[in-house]
PDB file of N, CA, C and O in Angstrom:
ATOM      1  N   MET A 515      -2.427 -11.504  24.203  1.00 71.00           N
ATOM      2  CA  MET A 515      -3.342 -10.166  23.230  1.00 71.00           C
ATOM      3  C   MET A 515      -3.563 -10.475  22.261  1.00 71.00           C
ATOM      4  O   MET A 515      -3.091 -11.240  20.977  1.00 71.00           O
ATOM      5  N   LYS A 516      -4.392  -9.767  21.570  1.00 76.00           N
ATOM      6  CA  LYS A 516      -4.321  -9.973  19.934  1.00 76.00           C
ATOM      7  C   LYS A 516      -3.870  -8.543  19.349  1.00 76.00           C
ATOM      8  O   LYS A 516      -3.445  -7.934  19.955  1.00 76.00           O
ATOM      9  N   GLU A 517      -3.296  -9.719  18.288  1.00 74.00           N
ATOM     10  CA  GLU A 517      -2.831  -9.261  16.717  1.00 74.00           C
ATOM     11  C   GLU A 517      -3.619  -7.523  16.765  1.00 74.00           C
ATOM     12  O   GLU A 517      -4.654  -8.627  16.455  1.00 74.00           O
ATOM     13  N   ILE A 518      -3.126  -6.404  15.468  1.00 75.00           N
ATOM     14  CA  ILE A 518      -4.043  -5.975  15.054  1.00 75.00           C
ATOM     15  C   ILE A 518      -3.927  -5.972  13.625  1.00 75.00           C
ATOM     16  O   ILE A 518      -2.834  -6.082  13.153  1.00 75.00           O
ATOM     17  N   GLU A 519      -4.679  -6.090  13.093  1.00 76.00           N
ATOM     18  CA  GLU A 519      -5.187  -6.509  11.589  1.00 76.00           C
ATOM     19  C   GLU A 519      -4.590  -5.159  10.965  1.00 76.00           C
ATOM     20  O   GLU A 519      -6.153  -3.724  11.211  1.00 76.00           O
ATOM     21  N   VAL A 520      -4.154  -4.415  10.355  1.00 76.00           N
ATOM     22  CA  VAL A 520      -3.709  -2.808   9.346  1.00 76.00           C
ATOM     23  C   VAL A 520      -4.059  -3.760   7.706  1.00 76.00           C
ATOM     24  O   VAL A 520      -3.342  -4.750   7.175  1.00 76.00           O
ATOM     25  N   ILE A 521      -4.591  -2.932   7.104  1.00 81.00           N
ATOM     26  CA  ILE A 521      -4.812  -3.698   5.706  1.00 81.00           C
ATOM     27  C   ILE A 521      -4.398  -1.880   5.364  1.00 81.00           C
ATOM     28  O   ILE A 521      -4.232  -0.236   5.130  1.00 81.00           O
ATOM     29  N   ILE A 522      -3.459  -3.044   4.038  1.00 82.00           N
ATOM     30  CA  ILE A 522      -2.387  -1.670   3.199  1.00 82.00           C
ATOM     31  C   ILE A 522      -3.080  -1.899   2.042  1.00 82.00           C
ATOM     32  O   ILE A 522      -2.884  -3.411   1.443  1.00 82.00           O
ATOM     33  N   ASP A 523      -3.547  -1.685   1.104  1.00 85.00           N
ATOM     34  CA  ASP A 523      -3.879  -1.578  -0.480  1.00 85.00           C
ATOM     35  C   ASP A 523      -3.248  -1.105  -1.442  1.00 85.00           C
ATOM     36  O   ASP A 523      -2.772  -0.318  -1.223  1.00 85.00           O
ATOM     37  N   THR A 524      -3.267  -0.355  -2.903  1.00 89.00           N
ATOM     38  CA  THR A 524      -2.591  -0.331  -3.542  1.00 89.00           C
ATOM     39  C   THR A 524      -3.085   0.986  -3.465  1.00 89.00           C
ATOM     40  O   THR A 524      -2.448   2.573  -4.158  1.00 89.00           O
ATOM     41  N   GLU A 525      -4.693   1.165  -4.138  1.00 92.00           N
ATOM     42  CA  GLU A 525      -5.144   2.302  -3.785  1.00 92.00           C
ATOM     43  C   GLU A 525      -4.531   3.226  -3.017  1.00 92.00           C
ATOM     44  O   GLU A 525      -4.023   4.380  -3.084  1.00 92.00           O
ATOM     45  N   GLU A 526      -4.571   3.345  -1.496  1.00 92.00           N
ATOM     46  CA  GLU A 526      -3.699   3.691  -0.390  1.00 92.00           C
ATOM     47  C   GLU A 526      -2.288   4.177  -0.675  1.00 92.00           C
ATOM     48  O   GLU A 526      -3.115   5.381  -0.143  1.00 92.00           O
ATOM     49  N   ILE A 527      -1.615   3.461  -0.271  1.00 93.00           N
ATOM     50  CA  ILE A 527       0.089   4.205  -1.843  1.00 93.00           C
ATOM     51  C   ILE A 527      -0.292   4.699  -2.436  1.00 93.00           C
ATOM     52  O   ILE A 527       0.505   5.456  -2.907  1.00 93.00           O
ATOM     53  N   ALA A 528      -1.370   4.283  -3.164  1.00 94.00           N
ATOM     54  CA  ALA A 528      -0.997   6.177  -4.917  1.00 94.00           C
ATOM     55  C   ALA A 528      -1.481   6.645  -4.611  1.00 94.00           C
ATOM     56  O   ALA A 528      -0.704   7.838  -4.404  1.00 94.00           O
ATOM     57  N   GLU A 529      -2.851   6.686  -3.214  1.00 95.00           N
ATOM     58  CA  GLU A 529      -3.214   7.615  -2.545  1.00 95.00           C
ATOM     59  C   GLU A 529      -1.642   8.399  -2.022  1.00 95.00           C
ATOM     60  O   GLU A 529      -1.327  10.030  -1.921  1.00 95.00           O
ATOM     61  N   PHE A 530      -0.874   8.025  -1.325  1.00 95.00           N
ATOM     62  CA  PHE A 530      -0.412   8.902  -0.770  1.00 95.00           C
ATOM     63  C   PHE A 530       2.000   9.062  -1.559  1.00 95.00           C
ATOM     64  O   PHE A 530       1.652   9.979  -1.558  1.00 95.00           O
ATOM     65  N   PHE A 531       1.511   8.293  -1.721  1.00 95.00           N
ATOM     66  CA  PHE A 531       2.578   8.699  -2.934  1.00 95.00           C
ATOM     67  C   PHE A 531       2.256  10.386  -3.831  1.00 95.00           C
ATOM     68  O   PHE A 531       2.720  11.355  -4.064  1.00 95.00           O
ATOM     69  N   TYR A 532       0.399  10.470  -4.024  1.00 96.00           N
ATOM     70  CA  TYR A 532       0.085  11.421  -5.815  1.00 96.00           C
ATOM     71  C   TYR A 532       0.530  12.215  -4.467  1.00 96.00           C
ATOM     72  O   TYR A 532       1.072  13.444  -4.779  1.00 96.00           O
ATOM     73  N   ASN A 533       0.038  12.604  -2.750  1.00 97.00           N
ATOM     74  CA  ASN A 533       0.606  13.801  -1.990  1.00 97.00           C
ATOM     75  C   ASN A 533       1.811  13.699  -2.240  1.00 97.00           C
ATOM     76  O   ASN A 533       1.829  15.334  -1.906  1.00 97.00           O
ATOM     77  N   GLU A 534       2.535  13.017  -1.537  1.00 97.00           N
ATOM     78  CA  GLU A 534       3.470  13.595  -1.122  1.00 97.00           C
ATOM     79  C   GLU A 534       4.963  13.866  -2.780  1.00 97.00           C
ATOM     80  O   GLU A 534       5.092  14.739  -2.347  1.00 97.00           O
ATOM     81  N   LEU A 535       4.202  13.512  -3.796  1.00 96.00           N
ATOM     82  CA  LEU A 535       5.389  13.610  -4.987  1.00 96.00           C
ATOM     83  C   LEU A 535       4.913  15.252  -5.512  1.00 96.00           C
ATOM     84  O   LEU A 535       4.680  15.770  -5.777  1.00 96.00           O
ATOM     85  N   THR A 536       2.544  15.597  -5.003  1.00 96.00           N
ATOM     86  CA  THR A 536       2.736  16.995  -5.587  1.00 96.00           C
ATOM     87  C   THR A 536       3.726  18.175  -4.838  1.00 96.00           C
ATOM     88  O   THR A 536       2.826  19.637  -4.746  1.00 96.00           O
ATOM     89  N   LYS A 537       2.945  17.537  -3.093  1.00 97.00           N
ATOM     90  CA  LYS A 537       3.960  18.610  -1.961  1.00 97.00           C
ATOM     91  C   LYS A 537       4.571  18.680  -2.368  1.00 97.00           C
ATOM     92  O   LYS A 537       6.181  19.731  -2.008  1.00 97.00           O
ATOM     93  N   ARG A 538       5.617  18.143  -3.586  1.00 97.00           N
ATOM     94  CA  ARG A 538       7.345  17.862  -3.767  1.00 97.00           C
ATOM     95  C   ARG A 538       7.522  18.649  -5.528  1.00 97.00           C
ATOM     96  O   ARG A 538       8.873  18.837  -6.126  1.00 97.00           O
ATOM     97  N   GLY A 539       6.148  19.751  -6.127  1.00 97.00           N
ATOM     98  CA  GLY A 539       6.158  19.469  -7.138  1.00 97.00           C
ATOM     99  C   GLY A 539       5.728  19.166  -8.074  1.00 97.00           C
ATOM    100  O   GLY A 539       6.626  19.292  -9.561  1.00 97.00           O
ATOM    101  N   TYR A 540       5.928  17.767  -7.591  1.00 96.00           N
ATOM    102  CA  TYR A 540       5.626  16.610  -9.174  1.00 96.00           C
ATOM    103  C   TYR A 540       4.435  15.677  -8.902  1.00 96.00           C
ATOM    104  O   TYR A 540       3.328  16.149  -8.165  1.00 96.00           O
ATOM    105  N   VAL A 541       3.332  16.123 -11.301  1.00 93.00           N
ATOM    106  CA  VAL A 541       2.835  15.900 -10.553  1.00 93.00           C
ATOM    107  C   VAL A 541       3.145  14.446 -11.964  1.00 93.00           C
ATOM    108  O   VAL A 541       2.242  14.581 -13.039  1.00 93.00           O
ATOM    109  N   PRO A 542       2.677  13.284 -11.208  1.00 92.00           N
ATOM    110  CA  PRO A 542       2.246  12.162 -11.915  1.00 92.00           C
ATOM    111  C   PRO A 542       1.145  11.647 -12.071  1.00 92.00           C
ATOM    112  O   PRO A 542       0.036  12.485 -11.903  1.00 92.00           O
ATOM    113  N   GLY A 543       1.062  10.957 -13.667  1.00 95.00           N
ATOM    114  CA  GLY A 543      -0.441  10.882 -13.726  1.00 95.00           C
ATOM    115  C   GLY A 543      -0.130   9.249 -13.645  1.00 95.00           C
ATOM    116  O   GLY A 543       0.018   8.803 -12.773  1.00 95.00           O
ATOM    117  N   GLU A 544      -1.968   8.873 -13.572  1.00 93.00           N
ATOM    118  CA  GLU A 544      -2.400   7.616 -12.679  1.00 93.00           C
ATOM    119  C   GLU A 544      -1.960   6.172 -13.271  1.00 93.00           C
ATOM    120  O   GLU A 544      -2.123   5.525 -12.275  1.00 93.00           O
ATOM    121  N   SER A 545      -1.157   6.303 -14.585  1.00 95.00           N
ATOM    122  CA  SER A 545      -0.472   5.193 -14.714  1.00 95.00           C
ATOM    123  C   SER A 545       1.307   5.379 -13.597  1.00 95.00           C
ATOM    124  O   SER A 545       1.143   4.004 -13.483  1.00 95.00           O
ATOM    125  N   GLU A 546       1.521   5.781 -13.678  1.00 94.00           N
ATOM    126  CA  GLU A 546       2.291   5.864 -12.755  1.00 94.00           C
ATOM    127  C   GLU A 546       2.160   5.819 -11.273  1.00 94.00           C
ATOM    128  O   GLU A 546       3.550   4.950 -10.569  1.00 94.00           O
ATOM    129  N   LEU A 547       1.425   6.600 -10.838  1.00 94.00           N
ATOM    130  CA  LEU A 547       1.043   6.110  -9.407  1.00 94.00           C
ATOM    131  C   LEU A 547       0.553   4.821  -9.410  1.00 94.00           C
ATOM    132  O   LEU A 547       0.662   3.604  -8.106  1.00 94.00           O
ATOM    133  N   GLU A 548      -0.129   4.118  -9.793  1.00 94.00           N
ATOM    134  CA  GLU A 548      -0.751   2.694 -10.064  1.00 94.00           C
ATOM    135  C   GLU A 548       0.589   1.424 -10.388  1.00 94.00           C
ATOM    136  O   GLU A 548       0.644   0.912  -9.549  1.00 94.00           O
ATOM    137  N   GLU A 549       1.323   2.721 -11.241  1.00 95.00           N
ATOM    138  CA  GLU A 549       1.839   1.108 -10.597  1.00 95.00           C
ATOM    139  C   GLU A 549       3.514   0.946  -9.593  1.00 95.00           C
ATOM    140  O   GLU A 549       4.698   0.507  -9.391  1.00 95.00           O
ATOM    141  N   LEU A 550       3.325   3.246  -9.580  1.00 94.00           N
ATOM    142  CA  LEU A 550       4.683   3.042  -8.165  1.00 94.00           C
ATOM    143  C   LEU A 550       3.828   2.405  -6.483  1.00 94.00           C
ATOM    144  O   LEU A 550       4.409   1.959  -6.139  1.00 94.00           O
ATOM    145  N   ALA A 551       2.716   2.445  -6.371  1.00 94.00           N
ATOM    146  CA  ALA A 551       1.351   1.160  -5.667  1.00 94.00           C
ATOM    147  C   ALA A 551       2.111   0.329  -5.746  1.00 94.00           C
ATOM    148  O   ALA A 551       2.060  -0.520  -4.705  1.00 94.00           O
ATOM    149  N   ASP A 552       1.713  -0.666  -7.256  1.00 95.00           N
ATOM    150  CA  ASP A 552       2.077  -2.203  -6.906  1.00 95.00           C
ATOM    151  C   ASP A 552       3.453  -1.985  -6.212  1.00 95.00           C
ATOM    152  O   ASP A 552       3.943  -3.599  -5.908  1.00 95.00           O
ATOM    153  N   ILE A 553       4.320  -1.880  -7.186  1.00 96.00           N
ATOM    154  CA  ILE A 553       6.004  -1.583  -6.931  1.00 96.00           C
ATOM    155  C   ILE A 553       6.526  -1.717  -5.231  1.00 96.00           C
ATOM    156  O   ILE A 553       6.893  -2.151  -4.627  1.00 96.00           O
ATOM    157  N   THR A 554       5.772  -1.097  -4.213  1.00 95.00           N
ATOM    158  CA  THR A 554       4.909  -1.092  -3.200  1.00 95.00           C
ATOM    159  C   THR A 554       4.860  -2.123  -2.610  1.00 95.00           C
ATOM    160  O   THR A 554       5.445  -2.302  -1.008  1.00 95.00           O
ATOM    161  N   PHE A 555       3.941  -2.350  -3.464  1.00 93.00           N
ATOM    162  CA  PHE A 555       3.445  -3.440  -2.088  1.00 93.00           C
ATOM    163  C   PHE A 555       3.885  -5.091  -2.683  1.00 93.00           C
ATOM    164  O   PHE A 555       3.283  -5.834  -1.114  1.00 93.00           O
ATOM    165  N   ASP A 556       4.147  -5.208  -3.592  1.00 94.00           N
ATOM    166  CA  ASP A 556       5.427  -6.374  -3.875  1.00 94.00           C
ATOM    167  C   ASP A 556       6.481  -6.332  -2.984  1.00 94.00           C
ATOM    168  O   ASP A 556       6.696  -6.840  -2.146  1.00 94.00           O
ATOM    169  N   TYR A 557       7.021  -4.839  -3.081  1.00 94.00           N
ATOM    170  CA  TYR A 557       8.479  -4.671  -1.994  1.00 94.00           C
ATOM    171  C   TYR A 557       7.717  -5.029  -0.141  1.00 94.00           C
ATOM    172  O   TYR A 557       9.386  -5.931   0.310  1.00 94.00           O
ATOM    173  N   LEU A 558       6.723  -4.756  -0.357  1.00 92.00           N
ATOM    174  CA  LEU A 558       5.984  -4.646   2.049  1.00 92.00           C
ATOM    175  C   LEU A 558       5.789  -6.203   1.600  1.00 92.00           C
ATOM    176  O   LEU A 558       6.382  -6.719   2.540  1.00 92.00           O
ATOM    177  N   LEU A 559       6.092  -7.038   0.183  1.00 92.00           N
ATOM    178  CA  LEU A 559       5.408  -8.746  -0.028  1.00 92.00           C
ATOM    179  C   LEU A 559       6.635  -9.350   0.598  1.00 92.00           C
ATOM    180  O   LEU A 559       6.552 -10.016   1.513  1.00 92.00           O
ATOM    181  N   ASN A 560       8.235  -8.965  -1.033  1.00 94.00           N
ATOM    182  CA  ASN A 560       8.748  -9.393  -0.457  1.00 94.00           C
ATOM    183  C   ASN A 560       9.407  -9.670   1.663  1.00 94.00           C
ATOM    184  O   ASN A 560      10.777 -10.346   1.398  1.00 94.00           O
ATOM    185  N   LYS A 561       9.613  -7.557   2.105  1.00 93.00           N
ATOM    186  CA  LYS A 561      10.320  -7.629   2.670  1.00 93.00           C
ATOM    187  C   LYS A 561       9.784  -8.817   4.642  1.00 93.00           C
ATOM    188  O   LYS A 561      10.100  -8.111   4.910  1.00 93.00           O
ATOM    189  N   CYS A 562       8.288  -8.905   3.533  1.00 89.00           N
ATOM    190  CA  CYS A 562       6.694 -10.048   5.368  1.00 89.00           C
ATOM    191  C   CYS A 562       7.123  -8.867   5.744  1.00 89.00           C
ATOM    192  O   CYS A 562       6.666  -9.085   6.669  1.00 89.00           O
ATOM    193  N   ILE A 563       6.890  -7.486   5.340  1.00 85.00           N
ATOM    194  CA  ILE A 563       5.535  -6.231   6.803  1.00 85.00           C
ATOM    195  C   ILE A 563       4.661  -6.261   5.935  1.00 85.00           C
ATOM    196  O   ILE A 563       4.151  -6.063   7.321  1.00 85.00           O
ATOM    197  N   ILE A 564       4.126  -6.651   5.100  1.00 83.00           N
ATOM    198  CA  ILE A 564       2.470  -7.371   4.736  1.00 83.00           C
ATOM    199  C   ILE A 564       2.493  -9.010   4.730  1.00 83.00           C
ATOM    200  O   ILE A 564       3.182  -9.735   4.011  1.00 83.00           O
ATOM    201  N   ASP A 565       1.434  -8.943   4.440  1.00 81.00           N
ATOM    202  CA  ASP A 565       1.190 -10.707   4.179  1.00 81.00           C
ATOM    203  C   ASP A 565      -0.160 -10.724   3.235  1.00 81.00           C
ATOM    204  O   ASP A 565      -1.844 -10.335   3.534  1.00 81.00           O
ATOM    205  N   GLU A 566      -0.552 -10.967   1.597  1.00 75.00           N
ATOM    206  CA  GLU A 566      -1.456 -11.390   0.922  1.00 75.00           C
ATOM    207  C   GLU A 566      -2.546 -11.632   1.717  1.00 75.00           C
ATOM    208  O   GLU A 566      -3.592 -11.918   0.754  1.00 75.00           O
ATOM    209  N   ASP A 567      -1.828 -12.659   2.407  1.00 71.00           N
ATOM    210  CA  ASP A 567      -3.099 -13.730   2.231  1.00 71.00           C
ATOM    211  C   ASP A 567      -3.628 -14.176   3.773  1.00 71.00           C
ATOM    212  O   ASP A 567      -3.496 -14.503   4.911  1.00 71.00           O
ATOM    213  N   VAL A 568      -4.222 -12.796   3.902  1.00 58.00           N
ATOM    214  CA  VAL A 568      -5.657 -12.139   4.769  1.00 58.00           C
ATOM    215  C   VAL A 568      -6.310 -12.954   4.884  1.00 58.00           C
ATOM    216  O   VAL A 568      -7.071 -13.537   3.695  1.00 58.00           O
ATOM    217  N   ASP A 569      -7.112 -14.345   6.230  1.00 59.00           N
ATOM    218  CA  ASP A 569      -8.416 -14.439   6.006  1.00 59.00           C
ATOM    219  C   ASP A 569      -8.784 -13.176   7.135  1.00 59.00           C
ATOM    220  O   ASP A 569      -9.040 -13.522   7.840  1.00 59.00           O
ATOM    221  N   PHE A 570     -10.451 -13.003   6.203  1.00 55.00           N
ATOM    222  CA  PHE A 570     -11.685 -11.223   6.917  1.00 55.00           C
ATOM    223  C   PHE A 570     -12.160 -12.024   7.371  1.00 55.00           C
ATOM    224  O   PHE A 570     -12.981 -11.866   8.261  1.00 55.00           O
ATOM    225  N   ASP A 571     -12.805 -13.972   6.684  1.00 59.00           N
ATOM    226  CA  ASP A 571     -13.993 -13.909   7.276  1.00 59.00           C
ATOM    227  C   ASP A 571     -13.347 -14.904   8.751  1.00 59.00           C
ATOM    228  O   ASP A 571     -13.565 -15.503   9.921  1.00 59.00           O
ATOM    229  N   ASN A 572     -12.440 -15.430   9.556  1.00 55.00           N
ATOM    230  CA  ASN A 572     -11.656 -16.238  10.414  1.00 55.00           C
ATOM    231  C   ASN A 572     -11.533 -14.617  12.061  1.00 55.00           C
ATOM    232  O   ASN A 572     -10.357 -14.654  11.577  1.00 55.00           O
ATOM    233  N   GLU A 573     -12.454 -13.560  12.037  1.00 52.00           N
ATOM    234  CA  GLU A 573     -12.112 -13.106  13.178  1.00 52.00           C
ATOM    235  C   GLU A 573     -12.627 -12.974  14.180  1.00 52.00           C
ATOM    236  O   GLU A 573     -13.925 -13.931  14.247  1.00 52.00           O
ATOM    237  N   ASP A 574     -11.945 -13.269  15.209  1.00 50.00           N
ATOM    238  CA  ASP A 574     -11.827 -14.110  16.435  1.00 50.00           C
ATOM    239  C   ASP A 574     -13.195 -12.384  17.418  1.00 50.00           C
ATOM    240  O   ASP A 574     -12.881 -11.225  17.910  1.00 50.00           O
TER     241      ASP A 574
END
């Protein structure tokens, strides 16, 4: 069974937070979104949900 690789980056996280916060009536600035994205990315790393050391050159 081949593993499925999902790429998660902070830009995608920031866009997600922006969309969700504006739906709820908040208007976050770019710097706040970047901080939220970085914190979320670090959280996912700490929980071993994502792996920062993905080898893109080793595709089977």
